[in-house]
Coordinates of C-alpha atoms and ligand atoms in Angstrom, one line a residue:
M19 CA 38.3 117.2 103.3
S20 CA 41.5 116.6 105.3
K21 CA 44.5 115.0 103.5
P22 CA 44.9 111.2 104.2
T23 CA 47.6 110.4 106.7
I24 CA 50.8 108.3 106.3
L25 CA 52.1 107.3 109.7
T26 CA 55.7 106.2 110.3
V27 CA 56.5 104.3 113.4
D28 CA 60.1 103.7 114.5
D29 CA 62.0 104.0 117.8
D30 CA 65.4 104.5 116.1
P31 CA 65.8 108.2 115.6
L32 CA 67.9 107.9 112.4
V33 CA 65.7 105.4 110.7
S34 CA 62.6 107.2 111.8
A35 CA 63.9 110.5 110.3
A36 CA 65.0 108.8 107.1
I37 CA 61.6 107.1 106.3
T38 CA 59.7 110.2 107.3
R39 CA 61.9 112.4 105.1
D40 CA 61.7 110.0 102.1
L41 CA 57.9 109.6 102.3
A42 CA 57.4 113.4 102.8
S43 CA 59.5 114.3 99.8
R44 CA 57.4 112.2 97.5
Y45 CA 53.9 112.3 99.0
G46 CA 54.0 115.4 101.2
A47 CA 51.8 117.4 98.8
D48 CA 48.9 114.9 98.9
Y49 CA 49.3 113.3 102.3
R50 CA 49.9 114.4 105.9
I51 CA 53.1 112.6 107.1
V52 CA 52.9 111.9 110.8
R53 CA 55.7 110.4 112.8
A54 CA 55.5 108.2 116.0
T55 CA 58.5 106.8 117.9
S56 CA 56.8 103.8 119.5
G57 CA 53.9 101.4 119.1
P58 CA 51.8 102.9 121.9
E59 CA 52.4 106.4 120.6
A60 CA 51.3 105.3 117.1
L61 CA 48.1 103.7 118.5
A62 CA 47.3 106.9 120.4
V63 CA 47.7 108.9 117.1
L64 CA 45.5 106.5 115.2
T65 CA 42.8 106.7 117.9
K66 CA 42.7 110.5 117.6
L67 CA 42.5 110.2 113.8
A68 CA 39.7 107.7 114.0
L69 CA 37.7 110.0 116.3
R70 CA 38.0 112.8 113.7
D71 CA 37.1 110.4 110.9
S72 CA 40.4 111.3 109.3
P73 CA 41.5 108.7 106.7
V74 CA 44.8 106.8 107.2
A75 CA 46.3 105.5 104.0
L76 CA 49.5 103.9 105.0
I77 CA 51.3 102.8 108.2
A78 CA 55.0 102.0 107.9
A79 CA 56.3 100.4 111.1
D80 CA 59.7 99.0 112.1
Q81 CA 59.5 95.4 113.4
R82 CA 62.0 95.7 116.2
M83 CA 60.8 98.2 118.8
P84 CA 61.1 97.8 122.6
E85 CA 57.6 98.1 123.9
M86 CA 55.7 96.4 121.1
T87 CA 56.9 94.8 117.8
G88 CA 55.9 96.4 114.6
I89 CA 53.6 93.4 113.8
E90 CA 51.8 93.7 117.2
M91 CA 51.3 97.4 116.6
L92 CA 50.0 96.9 113.0
E93 CA 47.6 94.2 114.2
Q94 CA 46.1 96.6 116.8
A95 CA 46.1 99.4 114.3
R96 CA 43.6 97.6 112.2
A97 CA 40.9 98.4 114.7
H98 CA 41.4 102.2 114.2
A99 CA 42.4 102.3 110.5
P100 CA 40.8 99.2 108.9
D101 CA 41.5 100.3 105.3
A102 CA 45.1 101.5 105.9
K103 CA 47.9 99.7 103.9
L104 CA 50.4 98.1 106.3
L105 CA 54.1 98.1 105.5
L106 CA 56.7 96.5 107.8
L107 CA 60.3 97.6 107.8
T108 CA 62.5 94.6 108.7
A109 CA 66.0 93.3 108.9
Y110 CA 66.8 90.3 106.8
A111 CA 66.7 88.1 109.9
D112 CA 63.0 88.9 110.3
T113 CA 61.9 87.8 106.9
D114 CA 60.2 84.7 108.0
V115 CA 58.2 86.6 110.6
A116 CA 57.2 89.1 108.0
I117 CA 56.0 86.5 105.5
K118 CA 53.9 84.9 108.3
A119 CA 52.4 88.2 109.0
I120 CA 51.0 88.4 105.5
N121 CA 48.5 85.6 106.4
D122 CA 48.2 86.4 110.1
I123 CA 47.5 90.1 110.1
G124 CA 47.0 90.9 106.4
L125 CA 50.4 92.7 106.1
D126 CA 50.5 94.3 102.7
Y127 CA 54.3 94.4 102.2
Y128 CA 57.6 94.1 104.0
L129 CA 60.6 96.1 103.1
L130 CA 64.2 95.2 104.0
K131 CA 66.2 98.0 105.5
P132 CA 67.9 100.0 104.2
W133 CA 65.8 101.0 101.2
D134 CA 68.3 103.1 99.3
P135 CA 68.0 104.3 96.7
P136 CA 64.3 105.1 97.5
D137 CA 63.5 105.5 93.7
E138 CA 64.3 101.8 93.2
R139 CA 63.5 100.2 96.5
L140 CA 60.9 102.3 98.3
Y141 CA 58.7 104.3 95.9
P142 CA 57.7 101.4 93.6
V143 CA 56.2 99.7 96.7
T144 CA 54.6 102.8 98.3
D145 CA 53.3 104.0 94.9
D146 CA 51.5 100.7 94.5
L147 CA 50.1 100.6 98.0
L148 CA 48.9 104.2 98.0
G149 CA 47.4 103.7 94.5
D150 CA 45.5 100.7 95.7
W151 CA 44.3 102.6 98.8
R152 CA 43.0 105.5 96.7
Q153 CA 41.2 103.0 94.4
A154 CA 39.5 101.4 97.4
N155 CA 38.7 104.7 99.0
R156 CA 37.2 106.6 96.1
E157 CA 34.7 108.4 98.2
R158 CA 37.5 109.9 100.3
T159 CA 39.5 111.1 97.3
S160 CA 37.0 111.5 94.5
E161 CA 35.7 114.4 92.5
V162 CA 33.4 112.8 89.9
R163 CA 29.9 112.7 91.2
V164 CA 27.1 110.4 90.1
V165 CA 23.5 111.1 90.9
G166 CA 20.9 108.4 90.2
H167 CA 18.4 105.8 91.3
R168 CA 19.9 102.9 93.3
W169 CA 18.0 100.3 91.2
S170 CA 18.6 101.9 87.8
D171 CA 20.4 99.7 85.3
R172 CA 21.9 102.7 83.6
S173 CA 23.2 104.0 87.0
H174 CA 24.7 100.6 87.6
A175 CA 26.4 100.6 84.1
V176 CA 27.8 104.1 84.7
K177 CA 29.2 103.1 88.1
M178 CA 30.6 99.9 86.7
F179 CA 32.3 101.7 83.9
L180 CA 33.9 104.3 86.3
A181 CA 35.0 101.7 88.8
R182 CA 36.5 99.4 86.1
N183 CA 38.3 102.3 84.5
H184 CA 39.7 103.3 87.9
V185 CA 37.9 106.7 87.9
P186 CA 37.1 107.6 91.5
Y187 CA 33.5 108.7 91.9
R188 CA 31.1 109.7 94.7
W189 CA 27.6 108.2 94.5
Y190 CA 24.4 110.1 95.5
D191 CA 21.2 108.1 95.7
I192 CA 18.3 110.3 94.7
E193 CA 16.0 108.5 97.1
R194 CA 18.2 108.7 100.1
D195 CA 20.6 111.7 99.9
A196 CA 19.4 115.3 100.2
E197 CA 22.5 116.4 98.3
A198 CA 21.4 114.3 95.3
E199 CA 18.2 116.3 95.0
R200 CA 20.1 119.5 95.3
L201 CA 22.5 118.5 92.5
R202 CA 19.6 117.4 90.3
D203 CA 17.8 120.7 90.8
L204 CA 21.0 122.6 90.1
A205 CA 21.5 120.7 86.9
H206 CA 17.8 121.4 86.0
A207 CA 17.5 117.7 85.4
E208 CA 14.3 115.6 85.3
S209 CA 14.0 112.0 86.5
A210 CA 14.5 110.8 82.9
D211 CA 17.9 112.6 82.8
L212 CA 19.3 110.4 85.6
P213 CA 21.9 109.3 86.1
L214 CA 23.7 112.6 86.1
V215 CA 27.5 112.5 86.0
L216 CA 29.2 115.7 87.2
I217 CA 32.8 115.9 85.9
P218 CA 35.0 118.3 87.9
D219 CA 35.8 121.4 85.9
G220 CA 33.8 119.9 83.1
D221 CA 30.4 119.0 81.8
T222 CA 27.4 117.7 83.6
L223 CA 26.3 114.6 81.6
H224 CA 22.6 113.6 81.5
S225 CA 22.2 109.8 81.3
P226 CA 25.3 109.5 79.2
S227 CA 26.2 106.6 76.9
T228 CA 29.4 104.8 77.7
L229 CA 31.1 106.4 74.7
D230 CA 30.0 109.9 75.8
L231 CA 31.2 109.2 79.4
A232 CA 34.5 107.9 78.2
S233 CA 35.0 111.0 75.9
A234 CA 34.1 113.4 78.7
L235 CA 36.6 111.8 81.0
G236 CA 39.3 112.3 78.5
L237 CA 39.8 108.5 77.7
H238 CA 40.9 107.7 74.2
T239 CA 38.0 106.5 72.1
S240 CA 39.5 106.5 68.7
A241 CA 42.7 105.4 67.1
Q242 CA 45.4 107.9 66.2
Q243 CA 47.2 106.2 63.3
P244 CA 46.1 105.0 59.9
L245 CA 48.0 101.7 60.1
Y246 CA 49.5 99.7 63.0
D247 CA 51.8 96.7 63.1
V248 CA 49.4 94.9 65.4
C249 CA 45.8 95.5 66.5
I250 CA 44.6 93.7 69.6
V251 CA 40.9 93.3 70.2
G252 CA 40.0 92.8 73.9
G253 CA 41.7 94.3 77.0
G254 CA 41.6 91.4 79.4
P255 CA 44.7 89.7 80.7
A256 CA 45.5 88.2 77.3
G257 CA 45.1 91.5 75.4
L258 CA 47.0 93.5 77.9
A259 CA 49.9 91.1 78.0
A260 CA 50.0 91.2 74.2
A261 CA 50.0 95.0 74.3
V262 CA 52.9 95.1 76.8
S263 CA 54.9 92.6 74.7
G264 CA 54.1 94.2 71.3
A265 CA 54.8 97.8 72.4
S266 CA 57.9 96.9 74.4
E267 CA 59.3 95.0 71.3
G268 CA 58.9 98.0 69.1
L269 CA 55.7 97.1 67.3
S270 CA 53.2 100.0 66.8
T271 CA 50.4 98.5 68.9
V272 CA 46.7 99.5 69.4
I273 CA 44.3 97.7 71.7
V274 CA 40.5 98.1 71.4
E275 CA 38.3 97.4 74.5
R276 CA 34.6 97.8 74.5
D277 CA 34.3 98.3 78.1
A278 CA 37.2 98.7 80.5
P279 CA 40.6 97.0 80.8
G280 CA 40.8 93.9 82.9
G281 CA 38.2 91.7 81.3
Q282 CA 36.7 89.0 83.5
A283 CA 39.7 89.2 85.8
G284 CA 38.5 92.7 86.6
H285 CA 35.6 91.1 88.4
S286 CA 37.9 89.1 90.7
A287 CA 38.4 90.4 94.2
S288 CA 41.5 88.3 94.7
I289 CA 43.5 86.3 92.2
E290 CA 45.5 84.0 94.5
N291 CA 47.2 81.7 91.9
Y292 CA 49.1 84.3 89.9
L293 CA 52.8 84.0 90.1
G294 CA 54.6 86.6 92.2
F295 CA 51.8 87.8 94.4
P296 CA 51.8 85.6 97.5
K297 CA 49.0 87.6 99.1
G298 CA 46.9 87.5 95.9
L299 CA 46.0 90.6 94.0
S300 CA 42.6 92.0 92.8
G301 CA 41.9 91.7 89.1
S302 CA 41.4 95.4 89.0
D303 CA 44.8 96.0 90.5
L304 CA 46.3 93.6 88.0
A305 CA 44.5 95.4 85.1
Q306 CA 45.7 98.8 86.3
R307 CA 49.3 97.7 86.6
A308 CA 49.2 96.1 83.1
L309 CA 47.5 99.2 81.6
A310 CA 50.2 101.5 83.1
Q311 CA 52.9 99.1 81.8
A312 CA 51.4 99.0 78.3
S313 CA 51.0 102.8 78.1
R314 CA 54.5 103.3 79.4
F315 CA 55.8 101.3 76.4
G316 CA 53.6 103.3 74.0
A317 CA 50.7 101.0 73.3
E318 CA 47.6 103.0 72.3
M319 CA 44.4 102.1 74.1
V320 CA 41.0 102.7 72.5
L321 CA 38.2 102.4 75.1
A322 CA 34.5 102.1 75.0
R323 CA 34.5 100.9 71.4
D324 CA 33.0 97.6 70.3
V325 CA 34.6 95.8 67.4
V326 CA 31.8 94.5 65.2
G327 CA 33.5 93.2 62.0
F328 CA 36.7 91.9 60.5
E329 CA 38.0 92.1 56.9
A330 CA 41.2 90.8 55.3
R331 CA 42.3 93.4 52.7
G332 CA 45.3 91.8 51.0
P333 CA 48.1 92.0 53.6
V334 CA 46.1 94.3 55.8
R335 CA 43.9 93.1 58.6
A336 CA 41.1 95.5 59.4
V337 CA 38.5 95.7 62.3
L338 CA 35.3 97.6 62.0
I339 CA 34.2 99.6 65.0
D340 CA 30.6 99.9 66.2
G341 CA 29.0 103.2 65.0
S342 CA 31.8 104.4 62.9
G343 CA 35.4 103.9 62.1
E344 CA 37.9 101.1 61.5
I345 CA 41.4 100.2 62.4
E346 CA 43.9 98.7 60.0
A347 CA 47.0 96.7 61.0
R348 CA 49.4 94.2 59.6
A349 CA 48.4 91.6 62.1
L350 CA 45.5 91.0 64.4
I351 CA 45.3 89.4 67.9
V352 CA 41.8 88.3 69.0
A353 CA 41.7 88.4 72.8
T354 CA 38.0 88.9 73.3
G355 CA 37.6 86.2 76.0
V356 CA 34.2 85.0 77.0
S357 CA 31.0 86.7 78.3
Y358 CA 28.7 85.6 81.0
R359 CA 26.0 83.1 80.2
R360 CA 22.5 84.3 81.0
L361 CA 20.4 82.5 83.6
E362 CA 17.2 81.3 82.1
A363 CA 14.6 81.9 84.7
E364 CA 11.2 83.7 84.5
G365 CA 11.3 87.4 85.2
L366 CA 15.1 87.8 85.5
D367 CA 15.7 89.5 82.1
E368 CA 13.7 92.6 83.0
L369 CA 15.5 92.8 86.4
T370 CA 19.1 92.6 85.0
G371 CA 21.0 95.6 86.3
R372 CA 18.3 96.2 88.9
G373 CA 19.3 93.7 91.5
V374 CA 20.2 90.9 89.1
Y375 CA 23.9 91.1 88.1
Y376 CA 26.2 89.2 85.8
G377 CA 29.6 89.7 87.2
A378 CA 30.1 91.9 90.3
N379 CA 31.3 95.4 90.8
I380 CA 33.4 94.6 93.9
S381 CA 33.7 98.2 94.9
E382 CA 29.9 98.3 95.2
A383 CA 29.7 95.2 97.4
S384 CA 29.2 97.3 100.4
Q385 CA 25.8 98.3 99.1
C386 CA 24.6 94.8 100.2
Q387 CA 25.3 95.8 103.8
G388 CA 23.0 93.8 106.2
D389 CA 21.0 92.2 103.3
D390 CA 20.5 88.6 102.2
V391 CA 22.3 88.0 98.9
Y392 CA 22.1 85.0 96.5
V393 CA 25.0 83.9 94.3
V394 CA 24.4 81.3 91.6
G395 CA 27.3 79.2 90.4
A396 CA 29.7 76.5 91.4
A397 CA 33.1 77.6 90.0
N398 CA 35.8 79.7 91.6
S399 CA 34.3 82.9 90.2
A400 CA 31.1 82.3 92.2
G401 CA 33.1 81.2 95.3
Q402 CA 35.2 84.4 95.3
V403 CA 32.3 86.7 94.9
A404 CA 30.4 84.9 97.7
L405 CA 33.4 85.4 100.0
T406 CA 33.7 89.1 99.1
L407 CA 30.0 89.7 99.6
S408 CA 30.0 87.9 102.9
R409 CA 32.0 90.8 104.4
F410 CA 29.0 93.0 104.0
A411 CA 25.9 91.0 103.6
R412 CA 23.9 89.5 106.5
Q413 CA 23.9 86.2 104.8
V414 CA 25.1 84.9 101.4
V415 CA 23.4 81.9 99.9
L416 CA 25.4 80.1 97.2
V417 CA 22.9 78.3 95.0
V418 CA 24.4 75.2 93.3
R419 CA 22.8 72.8 90.9
G420 CA 25.0 69.9 91.7
A421 CA 25.4 67.8 94.8
T422 CA 29.0 68.9 95.5
L423 CA 31.5 71.7 94.9
L424 CA 34.5 69.4 95.1
D425 CA 34.8 69.0 91.3
T426 CA 34.2 72.6 90.4
M427 CA 35.9 74.8 93.0
S428 CA 39.4 75.0 94.2
L429 CA 39.8 73.4 97.6
Y430 CA 41.2 76.5 99.3
L431 CA 38.1 78.5 98.3
L432 CA 35.7 75.7 99.3
E433 CA 37.3 75.5 102.7
R434 CA 36.9 79.3 103.2
I435 CA 33.3 79.1 102.1
T436 CA 32.3 76.3 104.4
S437 CA 34.0 77.9 107.3
A438 CA 32.5 81.4 106.8
P439 CA 29.7 81.8 109.4
N440 CA 27.4 83.7 107.1
I441 CA 27.6 81.7 103.9
A442 CA 25.2 78.9 103.3
V443 CA 25.4 76.5 100.3
R444 CA 22.2 75.1 98.9
Y445 CA 23.1 72.1 96.8
R446 CA 20.8 70.6 94.1
T447 CA 19.0 73.9 93.9
E448 CA 18.2 76.3 91.1
V449 CA 16.7 79.8 90.8
V450 CA 13.6 79.4 88.6
A451 CA 12.1 82.8 88.9
G452 CA 12.7 86.4 90.1
R453 CA 10.2 89.1 90.8
G454 CA 10.0 92.7 91.8
D455 CA 8.5 96.1 91.1
G456 CA 11.3 98.1 89.4
H457 CA 14.0 96.0 91.1
L458 CA 14.5 92.5 92.4
E459 CA 12.5 91.8 95.5
G460 CA 12.3 88.0 95.6
L461 CA 13.4 84.8 94.1
T462 CA 11.8 81.3 93.7
L463 CA 14.2 78.5 94.4
A464 CA 13.5 74.9 93.3
D465 CA 14.9 71.7 94.9
R466 CA 16.1 69.6 92.0
N467 CA 15.5 66.3 94.0
T468 CA 12.0 66.9 95.1
G469 CA 10.8 69.6 92.7
R470 CA 9.5 71.6 95.7
T471 CA 9.7 75.4 95.3
E472 CA 10.3 78.1 97.9
D473 CA 9.9 81.8 97.7
V474 CA 12.7 83.9 99.3
A475 CA 13.0 87.6 99.8
S476 CA 16.1 89.2 98.4
S477 CA 17.2 92.3 96.4
W478 CA 20.5 90.8 95.2
L479 CA 21.3 88.0 92.8
F480 CA 24.8 87.6 91.3
V481 CA 25.1 85.0 88.5
F482 CA 28.2 83.1 87.6
I483 CA 27.2 80.1 85.5
G484 CA 29.9 79.9 82.9
A485 CA 30.6 81.9 79.9
S486 CA 30.7 81.7 76.1
P487 CA 32.7 83.5 73.5
R488 CA 31.0 86.1 71.3
T489 CA 33.0 85.8 68.1
D490 CA 30.3 86.3 65.3
W491 CA 32.0 89.5 64.3
L492 CA 35.0 87.5 63.0
G493 CA 32.8 86.5 60.0
P494 CA 33.0 83.2 58.0
D495 CA 36.7 83.0 57.2
V496 CA 38.0 82.6 60.8
V497 CA 37.2 79.0 61.8
R498 CA 35.4 78.6 65.2
D499 CA 33.9 75.5 66.9
D500 CA 30.1 75.1 67.3
K501 CA 30.3 77.1 70.6
G502 CA 32.2 80.0 69.0
F503 CA 35.7 79.3 70.3
V504 CA 38.4 80.2 67.8
V505 CA 40.4 77.2 66.4
T506 CA 44.1 77.7 66.1
G507 CA 47.4 76.1 65.2
Q508 CA 47.6 72.3 65.4
E509 CA 43.9 71.9 66.3
L510 CA 43.1 73.7 63.0
A511 CA 45.6 71.6 61.0
A512 CA 44.1 68.4 62.5
S513 CA 40.5 69.4 62.1
H514 CA 38.1 68.9 59.2
H515 CA 38.6 72.6 58.5
A516 CA 42.3 72.0 57.6
H517 CA 41.6 72.7 53.9
R518 CA 40.6 76.2 54.8
W519 CA 44.2 77.1 55.7
P520 CA 45.5 78.8 52.5
L521 CA 49.3 78.7 52.7
P522 CA 51.9 76.0 52.1
R523 CA 53.4 76.6 55.6
A524 CA 51.6 75.2 58.6
P525 CA 49.7 77.7 60.8
F526 CA 51.7 79.0 63.8
A527 CA 50.6 77.8 67.2
L528 CA 48.0 80.5 68.0
E529 CA 47.3 81.4 64.4
T530 CA 43.7 81.1 63.1
S531 CA 42.5 80.0 59.6
V532 CA 43.3 83.5 58.4
P533 CA 47.1 84.0 58.3
G534 CA 48.2 87.0 60.4
V535 CA 45.1 86.7 62.7
F536 CA 45.9 85.1 66.1
A537 CA 43.8 84.2 69.1
A538 CA 44.9 84.3 72.7
G539 CA 43.3 83.6 76.0
D540 CA 39.8 82.3 76.9
V541 CA 38.5 82.9 73.4
R542 CA 40.7 80.2 72.0
L543 CA 39.5 76.6 71.7
D544 CA 41.0 74.4 74.5
S545 CA 42.5 77.3 76.4
M546 CA 43.0 76.9 80.1
K547 CA 40.7 79.7 81.3
R548 CA 43.1 81.1 83.8
V549 CA 44.8 84.5 84.2
A550 CA 48.3 83.1 84.0
S551 CA 47.6 81.1 80.7
A552 CA 45.8 84.1 79.2
V553 CA 48.8 86.3 80.0
G554 CA 51.2 83.7 78.6
E555 CA 49.3 83.3 75.4
G556 CA 49.0 87.1 75.0
A557 CA 52.8 87.4 75.2
M558 CA 53.3 84.3 73.0
S559 CA 51.0 85.7 70.3
V560 CA 53.3 88.7 69.8
Y561 CA 56.3 86.4 69.3
L562 CA 54.2 84.6 66.6
V563 CA 53.2 88.0 65.1
H564 CA 56.9 88.7 64.6
R565 CA 57.4 85.4 62.9
Y566 CA 54.4 86.1 60.7
L567 CA 55.5 89.6 59.7
A568 CA 58.9 88.1 58.7
T569 CA 57.0 86.0 56.1
I570 CA 55.2 88.7 54.3
Ligands
LIG602 C1 34.8 86.5 89.0 C2 36.0 85.8 88.3 C3 37.1 85.3 89.1 C4 38.2 84.7 88.5 N1 39.2 84.3 89.3 C5 40.3 83.8 88.7 C6 41.4 83.4 89.5 O1 41.4 83.6 90.7 N2 42.5 82.9 88.9 C7 42.6 82.6 87.6 O2 43.6 82.2 87.1 N3 41.5 82.9 86.8 C8 40.4 83.5 87.3 N4 39.3 83.8 86.5 C9 39.4 83.5 85.1 C10 40.2 84.6 84.3 O3 39.7 85.9 84.8 C11 40.1 84.5 82.8 O4 40.6 83.2 82.5 C12 40.9 85.6 82.1 O5 40.4 86.9 82.5 C13 40.8 85.4 80.6 O6 41.5 86.5 80.0 P1 41.2 86.9 78.5 O7 42.0 88.1 78.3 O8 41.4 85.8 77.6 O9 39.6 87.3 78.4 P2 38.7 88.2 79.2 O10 39.2 88.4 80.6 O11 37.3 87.7 79.0 O12 38.8 89.6 78.5 C14 38.3 89.8 77.2 C15 38.1 91.3 77.0 O13 37.7 91.5 75.6 C16 36.7 92.6 75.6 N5 35.9 92.3 74.4 C17 35.1 91.2 74.1 N6 34.5 91.4 72.9 C18 35.0 92.6 72.4 C19 34.7 93.3 71.2 N7 33.9 92.8 70.2 N8 35.3 94.5 71.0 C20 36.1 95.1 72.0 N9 36.3 94.4 73.1 C21 35.8 93.2 73.3 C22 35.9 92.3 76.9 O14 35.1 93.5 77.3 C23 37.0 91.9 77.8 O15 37.5 93.0 78.5 C24 38.2 84.4 87.1 C25 37.1 84.8 86.3 C26 36.0 85.5 86.9 C27 34.8 85.9 86.1

């Protein structure tokens, strides 16, 4: 497979030489660095690469060029290299034009010239852009191979785990790809052994559990120390923010995540209201950045492990891990968020993971190419997923119980949904049944006004109907409300559970009924259910951990 291309476009020989040299010195081993000195020349290069099906990862173009501006060139470049990241090199005077291009042509970043020193001003940007490109183009860079049935729930779980842990993989459908059969025969595998996961220079796993898969990939699945300053349960935005704060402030920090870092935010194709990212960023990108940041500060990540119990042992707070093991710490932060609520409709349970999905693996959205897809839900999460799927599906039908989306969805999303030509919204409608032989083949929809039902053919149903916390594992000492949300701080002090607080001092803001146990993010009663607030609470909980540790 040919190396992906980075194309530089600049008519000024000095600037052209400088950007080409700087990019080549950092990325030359993994990418072909190609140089063009005008817009038309760059477009000719891109045409040739497209004909050879040779991937283009990044185009870095100067804005001021005589025949064609950088923005005009990048706009036309999209036709030849739709996935390439677009970087504009500008002078300060062109900043407004560059910002406008973020919306107009999907510009990924603009960089003010000169970019010296490149370690500070160029590489952080290009590292991010190329990292994102590699994530989105796994099949062009990947080595791990997965062989399985398209409609197998286990195959789906494996692909989801790999995608959400940013492990590039190539997928082989046993019913469609001759190569899949060849690999299965080579591995002497039977149908029951699928999915197969072929790790480069490693094992071939037969229908692996998540834990086996994580171990084979070299991810950490157990804690290294006997005692930590702080243990964080849950690797969503709140947990990751707590890990970054804890580790950067010198606390020995471990974070336990049962699945993959990112939490619910990892399902979001574009978070547009998070400070500092005017173009929006995907939840998976946010998670990857946070994970790298937490690791850089020395936080330990334990993946693919479910926390199933909690014990207060004198001053020690211990969590029990599913299967075996436990982690002890001087303070605990519960950041376990919420999990999707199940849609109660006949026949759906047996089809979950086989056409019926809770949450969406965005990287797999392209599998819906040309199909009719149904999305159930009325909040932003359903709206975002509908928009993402509409790029691939023939039609997306958003099924909504209420008569309007105005009260439940942000206006900017609603406007995009109503103006998308292939998204239909069916109000006052619910899914009452699903059917299919081995995978989803059809749904029954009911009109809530008339009671009339209608059968529709579809192989895809994505459900986003709210979520609830799963906090049973905390046991009886940590007070929750009747839905399972953890009660903290002032709410605890003001509630009829106040007597369960054991100390003369009042509980700190995010502290639960057990001193030294804090809750942050969506799992907390009355939390805001936003990425920004989860991140804020995660960071704040560490500040409160410091205050707590000073009291013991
Ligand atoms: C599709 C979608 C789109 C969204 N879009 C936006 C948006 O655009 N803007 C915005 O502000 N918000 C958005 N949200 C909401 C936002 O993602 C959440 O508010 C945020 O993720 C909450 O973070 P959290 O860390 O509290 O919990 P979560 O994100 O729920 O993370 C909790 C983590 O804990 C782990 N966990 C749970 N139990 C255990 C256990 N027992 N042991 C180990 N690990 C455990 C879970 O696997 C999970 O990774 C969206 C949500 C969804 C679903």
